[in-house]
């Protein structure tokens, strides 16, 4: 058995590429300097992979920003507005990735979207009717040669034509059909070039095959590869899929002339069934995705090897593979000095996954029971220190149906709350955070480093809260917030206060471009040792006559932005978090907080890729988890939630089932499209569709905001509408924030006035 990986992280073990690229953006280093850093990163990784014994080593998996964009550029798919800049290839590429403002012109960046169900974002490359699709650069060959010069034979990898055509944005009249002939031609040409270069295998990634496919999709895929494969020359082609199974096209795929097929056995719930039901051709290699490219737990050798045995017993020639690119896990465990060795033994980051592949390869061919590596792995799964908390487990076990249902029903609560709060029509509020100034951040980091006392730290925050409340009162907002000055991040803040979480120091994962995140790890059963937000919220409430919202992050978002456990279900982990947040909700209520917002910014993020799985695999527990959090409050305690970063139009009924009293969401950039769906689906929850975009420093005018409000009122009954910006304000400065919110309040007052006659 041989081994392979689909791709490797590329931001640098110490985020070297990030820092150098940012320097390049600031004109502090030259392109040659940046290219040298990139070359060094590639060299280190190839040599490391070779030394680990890996049989199939990828090349062209490096990227300065995003691999999808690289593929578009490779095939000359660059919108005219970027070509017209007439800057260097690298700068034109960065202009697409992040916009360009300078001597050569002024263009915005391409849109960015989540890459499947990961927290990585790809650039939505755009194609115009007159784009000439052709092979436009020699990058794939160059990287192959670069590795070869180091003595490393690699397998060039790139996004395949089907996924490319499916994910491109079409600016004109033309569609995928119009480009498929030229694109097939360009891929054939690339394969021939690589064949002539002596390359033996090329990997074409087609993750789009794991979605629900239409008849047209299947036809498009076949058309593309029936054109490409006969003209590929002597090179072998691996069709690589990941993030799910390919149930809609498995039979067509195995019938095509691929030399290898990569299937995901971890997220592909039906992969094994497909292989066993329809067989796997004996003249092809099966690249079996069994080492998790998305999570950081050690591979379970027994389970992997049992599956290897089972597949090999069917006469299948196997290559043991990662389940997806290792891009989605951090580099290496070694520098994590603050993690106890007992804990560390349970993790495998990219570098450790290379060792795992090597060990598995060895074990597959030996009497594994006698092997120390196998025994050590068995021992890991027999016991994990400090993970179990019997009390938490019993509490989850004991959740009764009634705990998912808040009483009385929404309509009755709505009337009671209106009477109790006596808020004006179109109440105004914000999403929670206010500008995180340098001083606010310094206060937190000084405290964390032990440079200032707890007292000094808290004093500063109390003053910041006072200042923030005064400003909100002056602006004239109705429902106030404390400002979230104590929080670095909406998930990390809670993770740090919950029992059962672990934190790393260097375990960065690329989120997009030069941005990385460091997701915390859910190690064990989750509980809340003590209140997490109550003192800040009650302090704020004690300082104003207005209502102050308590601010929490919801259980699904906390889960989705962490590395989850694999030994218990996501549902169980989420319910554990939900119970902890529930206790916080009840504490806030007991301390006099009458409105509590529970953010579920990332609810949509892990929605399964196949629509048929949406409810059974996800929403059927994600929505109840949210209900569990708030079902215990009084009728007159108002529960808000907030969502952003995604489209919600298709899950509106599920959002209503969260049974919150009010939901605010990001809508201003999508031109409030969501309103039609709310209306069509008779959405009950009160809504605050964001009336201006906070992701830009622009101050919206009163008239603009009035236009947004009118649009909302066209579709939603005025009694149900709240007025707020579309997301938290922490990335903004005070000046534009105050100005924008003043306009928001003024616009609201004017619209209220217009509506007075009707009320
Ligand atoms: N309450 C959070 C804030 O205002 C919500 C952030 C978010 O939606 N991403 O920052
Ligand atoms: Zn938001």
PDB file of C-alpha atoms in Angstrom, residues 19-152:
ATOM      1  CA  UNK A  19       3.894  38.241   7.336  1.00  0.00           C
ATOM      2  CA  UNK A  20       5.993  38.560   4.199  1.00  0.00           C
ATOM      3  CA  UNK A  21       2.942  39.011   2.005  1.00  0.00           C
ATOM      4  CA  UNK A  22       1.633  41.742   4.273  1.00  0.00           C
ATOM      5  CA  UNK A  23       5.043  43.418   4.068  1.00  0.00           C
ATOM      6  CA  UNK A  24       4.840  43.184   0.323  1.00  0.00           C
ATOM      7  CA  UNK A  25       1.405  44.827   0.433  1.00  0.00           C
ATOM      8  CA  UNK A  26       2.926  47.662   2.466  1.00  0.00           C
ATOM      9  CA  UNK A  27       5.748  47.978  -0.120  1.00  0.00           C
ATOM     10  CA  UNK A  28       8.358  47.071   2.472  1.00  0.00           C
ATOM     11  CA  UNK A  29       9.829  44.179   0.492  1.00  0.00           C
ATOM     12  CA  UNK A  30      10.213  43.401  -3.206  1.00  0.00           C
ATOM     13  CA  UNK A  31       8.472  40.747  -5.235  1.00  0.00           C
ATOM     14  CA  UNK A  32      11.765  38.851  -5.342  1.00  0.00           C
ATOM     15  CA  UNK A  33      11.858  38.776  -1.521  1.00  0.00           C
ATOM     16  CA  UNK A  34       8.334  37.452  -1.379  1.00  0.00           C
ATOM     17  CA  UNK A  35       9.023  34.835  -4.053  1.00  0.00           C
ATOM     18  CA  UNK A  36      12.041  33.697  -2.060  1.00  0.00           C
ATOM     19  CA  UNK A  37       9.923  33.158   1.066  1.00  0.00           C
ATOM     20  CA  UNK A  38       7.437  31.197  -1.013  1.00  0.00           C
ATOM     21  CA  UNK A  39      10.175  29.068  -2.538  1.00  0.00           C
ATOM     22  CA  UNK A  40      11.605  28.354   0.882  1.00  0.00           C
ATOM     23  CA  UNK A  41       8.229  27.239   2.220  1.00  0.00           C
ATOM     24  CA  UNK A  42       7.698  24.930  -0.726  1.00  0.00           C
ATOM     25  CA  UNK A  43      11.179  23.503  -0.399  1.00  0.00           C
ATOM     26  CA  UNK A  44      10.823  22.796   3.322  1.00  0.00           C
ATOM     27  CA  UNK A  45       7.512  21.089   2.810  1.00  0.00           C
ATOM     28  CA  UNK A  46       8.540  18.937  -0.105  1.00  0.00           C
ATOM     29  CA  UNK A  47      11.670  17.791   1.684  1.00  0.00           C
ATOM     30  CA  UNK A  48       9.690  17.100   4.835  1.00  0.00           C
ATOM     31  CA  UNK A  49       7.120  15.078   2.948  1.00  0.00           C
ATOM     32  CA  UNK A  50       9.772  13.133   1.127  1.00  0.00           C
ATOM     33  CA  UNK A  51      11.639  12.398   4.343  1.00  0.00           C
ATOM     34  CA  UNK A  52       8.420  11.142   5.898  1.00  0.00           C
ATOM     35  CA  UNK A  53       8.220   8.427   3.256  1.00  0.00           C
ATOM     36  CA  UNK A  54       5.133   9.776   1.501  1.00  0.00           C
ATOM     37  CA  UNK A  55       4.687   8.157  -1.917  1.00  0.00           C
ATOM     38  CA  UNK A  56       2.542  10.768  -3.676  1.00  0.00           C
ATOM     39  CA  UNK A  57       3.792  14.282  -2.925  1.00  0.00           C
ATOM     40  CA  UNK A  58       1.640  17.126  -4.249  1.00  0.00           C
ATOM     41  CA  UNK A  59       2.990  20.190  -6.022  1.00  0.00           C
ATOM     42  CA  UNK A  60       1.143  23.302  -7.162  1.00  0.00           C
ATOM     43  CA  UNK A  61      -0.759  23.146  -3.856  1.00  0.00           C
ATOM     44  CA  UNK A  62       1.114  26.294  -2.823  1.00  0.00           C
ATOM     45  CA  UNK A  63      -0.763  29.561  -3.219  1.00  0.00           C
ATOM     46  CA  UNK A  64      -0.127  33.212  -2.534  1.00  0.00           C
ATOM     47  CA  UNK A  65      -3.787  33.676  -1.763  1.00  0.00           C
ATOM     48  CA  UNK A  66      -6.158  30.984  -2.989  1.00  0.00           C
ATOM     49  CA  UNK A  67      -5.939  27.858  -5.129  1.00  0.00           C
ATOM     50  CA  UNK A  68      -9.226  28.412  -6.875  1.00  0.00           C
ATOM     51  CA  UNK A  69      -8.093  31.841  -8.031  1.00  0.00           C
ATOM     52  CA  UNK A  70      -4.754  30.317  -9.114  1.00  0.00           C
ATOM     53  CA  UNK A  71      -6.617  27.868 -11.334  1.00  0.00           C
ATOM     54  CA  UNK A  72      -8.746  30.594 -12.902  1.00  0.00           C
ATOM     55  CA  UNK A  73      -5.639  32.661 -13.631  1.00  0.00           C
ATOM     56  CA  UNK A  74      -3.878  29.579 -15.021  1.00  0.00           C
ATOM     57  CA  UNK A  75      -6.630  29.353 -17.637  1.00  0.00           C
ATOM     58  CA  UNK A  76      -6.599  33.055 -18.454  1.00  0.00           C
ATOM     59  CA  UNK A  77      -9.827  33.761 -16.577  1.00  0.00           C
ATOM     60  CA  UNK A  78      -9.093  37.310 -15.423  1.00  0.00           C
ATOM     61  CA  UNK A  79     -11.749  40.030 -15.714  1.00  0.00           C
ATOM     62  CA  UNK A  80     -10.840  42.968 -17.904  1.00  0.00           C
ATOM     63  CA  UNK A  81     -10.917  45.479 -15.078  1.00  0.00           C
ATOM     64  CA  UNK A  82      -7.880  43.769 -13.556  1.00  0.00           C
ATOM     65  CA  UNK A  83      -6.057  43.280 -16.861  1.00  0.00           C
ATOM     66  CA  UNK A  84      -6.520  46.973 -17.561  1.00  0.00           C
ATOM     67  CA  UNK A  85      -4.448  47.868 -14.529  1.00  0.00           C
ATOM     68  CA  UNK A  86      -1.383  46.773 -16.485  1.00  0.00           C
ATOM     69  CA  UNK A  87       0.489  45.842 -13.340  1.00  0.00           C
ATOM     70  CA  UNK A  88       2.715  42.782 -12.821  1.00  0.00           C
ATOM     71  CA  UNK A  89       1.139  39.318 -12.855  1.00  0.00           C
ATOM     72  CA  UNK A  90       1.513  39.070  -9.116  1.00  0.00           C
ATOM     73  CA  UNK A  91      -0.070  42.465  -8.512  1.00  0.00           C
ATOM     74  CA  UNK A  92      -2.903  41.725 -10.895  1.00  0.00           C
ATOM     75  CA  UNK A  93      -3.485  38.520  -8.937  1.00  0.00           C
ATOM     76  CA  UNK A  94      -3.491  40.371  -5.612  1.00  0.00           C
ATOM     77  CA  UNK A  95      -5.766  43.026  -7.130  1.00  0.00           C
ATOM     78  CA  UNK A  96      -8.340  40.292  -7.752  1.00  0.00           C
ATOM     79  CA  UNK A  97      -7.857  38.902  -4.288  1.00  0.00           C
ATOM     80  CA  UNK A  98      -8.022  42.134  -2.327  1.00  0.00           C
ATOM     81  CA  UNK A  99      -8.733  45.058  -4.604  1.00  0.00           C
ATOM     82  CA  UNK A 100      -6.321  47.697  -5.859  1.00  0.00           C
ATOM     83  CA  UNK A 101      -6.146  51.409  -5.249  1.00  0.00           C
ATOM     84  CA  UNK A 102      -3.182  53.299  -6.625  1.00  0.00           C
ATOM     85  CA  UNK A 103      -1.553  54.862  -9.613  1.00  0.00           C
ATOM     86  CA  UNK A 104      -2.749  52.182 -11.996  1.00  0.00           C
ATOM     87  CA  UNK A 105      -6.407  52.449 -11.054  1.00  0.00           C
ATOM     88  CA  UNK A 106      -9.085  51.652  -8.512  1.00  0.00           C
ATOM     89  CA  UNK A 107     -10.817  48.244  -8.517  1.00  0.00           C
ATOM     90  CA  UNK A 108     -12.636  46.239  -5.895  1.00  0.00           C
ATOM     91  CA  UNK A 109     -11.726  42.673  -4.993  1.00  0.00           C
ATOM     92  CA  UNK A 110     -13.561  39.593  -6.208  1.00  0.00           C
ATOM     93  CA  UNK A 111     -16.182  38.168  -3.874  1.00  0.00           C
ATOM     94  CA  UNK A 112     -15.060  35.609  -1.345  1.00  0.00           C
ATOM     95  CA  UNK A 113     -17.062  32.566  -0.261  1.00  0.00           C
ATOM     96  CA  UNK A 114     -16.734  29.679   2.146  1.00  0.00           C
ATOM     97  CA  UNK A 115     -15.072  26.686   0.588  1.00  0.00           C
ATOM     98  CA  UNK A 116     -17.664  23.924   1.015  1.00  0.00           C
ATOM     99  CA  UNK A 117     -18.257  23.207   4.679  1.00  0.00           C
ATOM    100  CA  UNK A 118     -14.898  24.554   5.871  1.00  0.00           C
ATOM    101  CA  UNK A 119     -13.879  27.849   7.390  1.00  0.00           C
ATOM    102  CA  UNK A 120     -11.543  28.443   4.426  1.00  0.00           C
ATOM    103  CA  UNK A 121     -12.719  31.018   1.887  1.00  0.00           C
ATOM    104  CA  UNK A 122     -12.063  30.925  -1.836  1.00  0.00           C
ATOM    105  CA  UNK A 123     -12.117  33.805  -4.275  1.00  0.00           C
ATOM    106  CA  UNK A 124     -15.088  33.700  -6.618  1.00  0.00           C
ATOM    107  CA  UNK A 125     -13.271  34.156  -9.922  1.00  0.00           C
ATOM    108  CA  UNK A 126     -15.242  35.823 -12.692  1.00  0.00           C
ATOM    109  CA  UNK A 127     -15.480  35.026 -16.379  1.00  0.00           C
ATOM    110  CA  UNK A 128     -16.650  37.424 -19.088  1.00  0.00           C
ATOM    111  CA  UNK A 129     -18.258  36.606 -22.425  1.00  0.00           C
ATOM    112  CA  UNK A 130     -15.100  37.538 -24.287  1.00  0.00           C
ATOM    113  CA  UNK A 131     -12.693  35.747 -21.965  1.00  0.00           C
ATOM    114  CA  UNK A 132     -10.460  33.494 -24.051  1.00  0.00           C
ATOM    115  CA  UNK A 133      -9.972  30.354 -22.027  1.00  0.00           C
ATOM    116  CA  UNK A 134      -6.499  28.962 -22.613  1.00  0.00           C
ATOM    117  CA  UNK A 135      -3.442  27.815 -20.761  1.00  0.00           C
ATOM    118  CA  UNK A 136      -1.957  31.128 -19.706  1.00  0.00           C
ATOM    119  CA  UNK A 137       1.092  30.420 -17.582  1.00  0.00           C
ATOM    120  CA  UNK A 138       3.699  27.791 -16.808  1.00  0.00           C
ATOM    121  CA  UNK A 139       3.241  27.714 -13.049  1.00  0.00           C
ATOM    122  CA  UNK A 140       2.284  24.026 -12.795  1.00  0.00           C
ATOM    123  CA  UNK A 141       5.360  22.918 -14.727  1.00  0.00           C
ATOM    124  CA  UNK A 142       7.560  25.433 -12.918  1.00  0.00           C
ATOM    125  CA  UNK A 143       6.639  24.075  -9.511  1.00  0.00           C
ATOM    126  CA  UNK A 144       7.108  20.519 -10.702  1.00  0.00           C
ATOM    127  CA  UNK A 145      10.602  21.418 -11.926  1.00  0.00           C
ATOM    128  CA  UNK A 146      11.388  23.280  -8.752  1.00  0.00           C
ATOM    129  CA  UNK A 147      10.621  20.173  -6.699  1.00  0.00           C
ATOM    130  CA  UNK A 148      12.435  17.908  -9.118  1.00  0.00           C
ATOM    131  CA  UNK A 149      15.557  20.040  -8.803  1.00  0.00           C
ATOM    132  CA  UNK A 150      15.418  19.284  -5.079  1.00  0.00           C
ATOM    133  CA  UNK A 151      15.217  15.592  -5.841  1.00  0.00           C
ATOM    134  CA  UNK A 152      11.500  15.357  -5.105  1.00  0.00           C
TER     135      UNK A 152
END
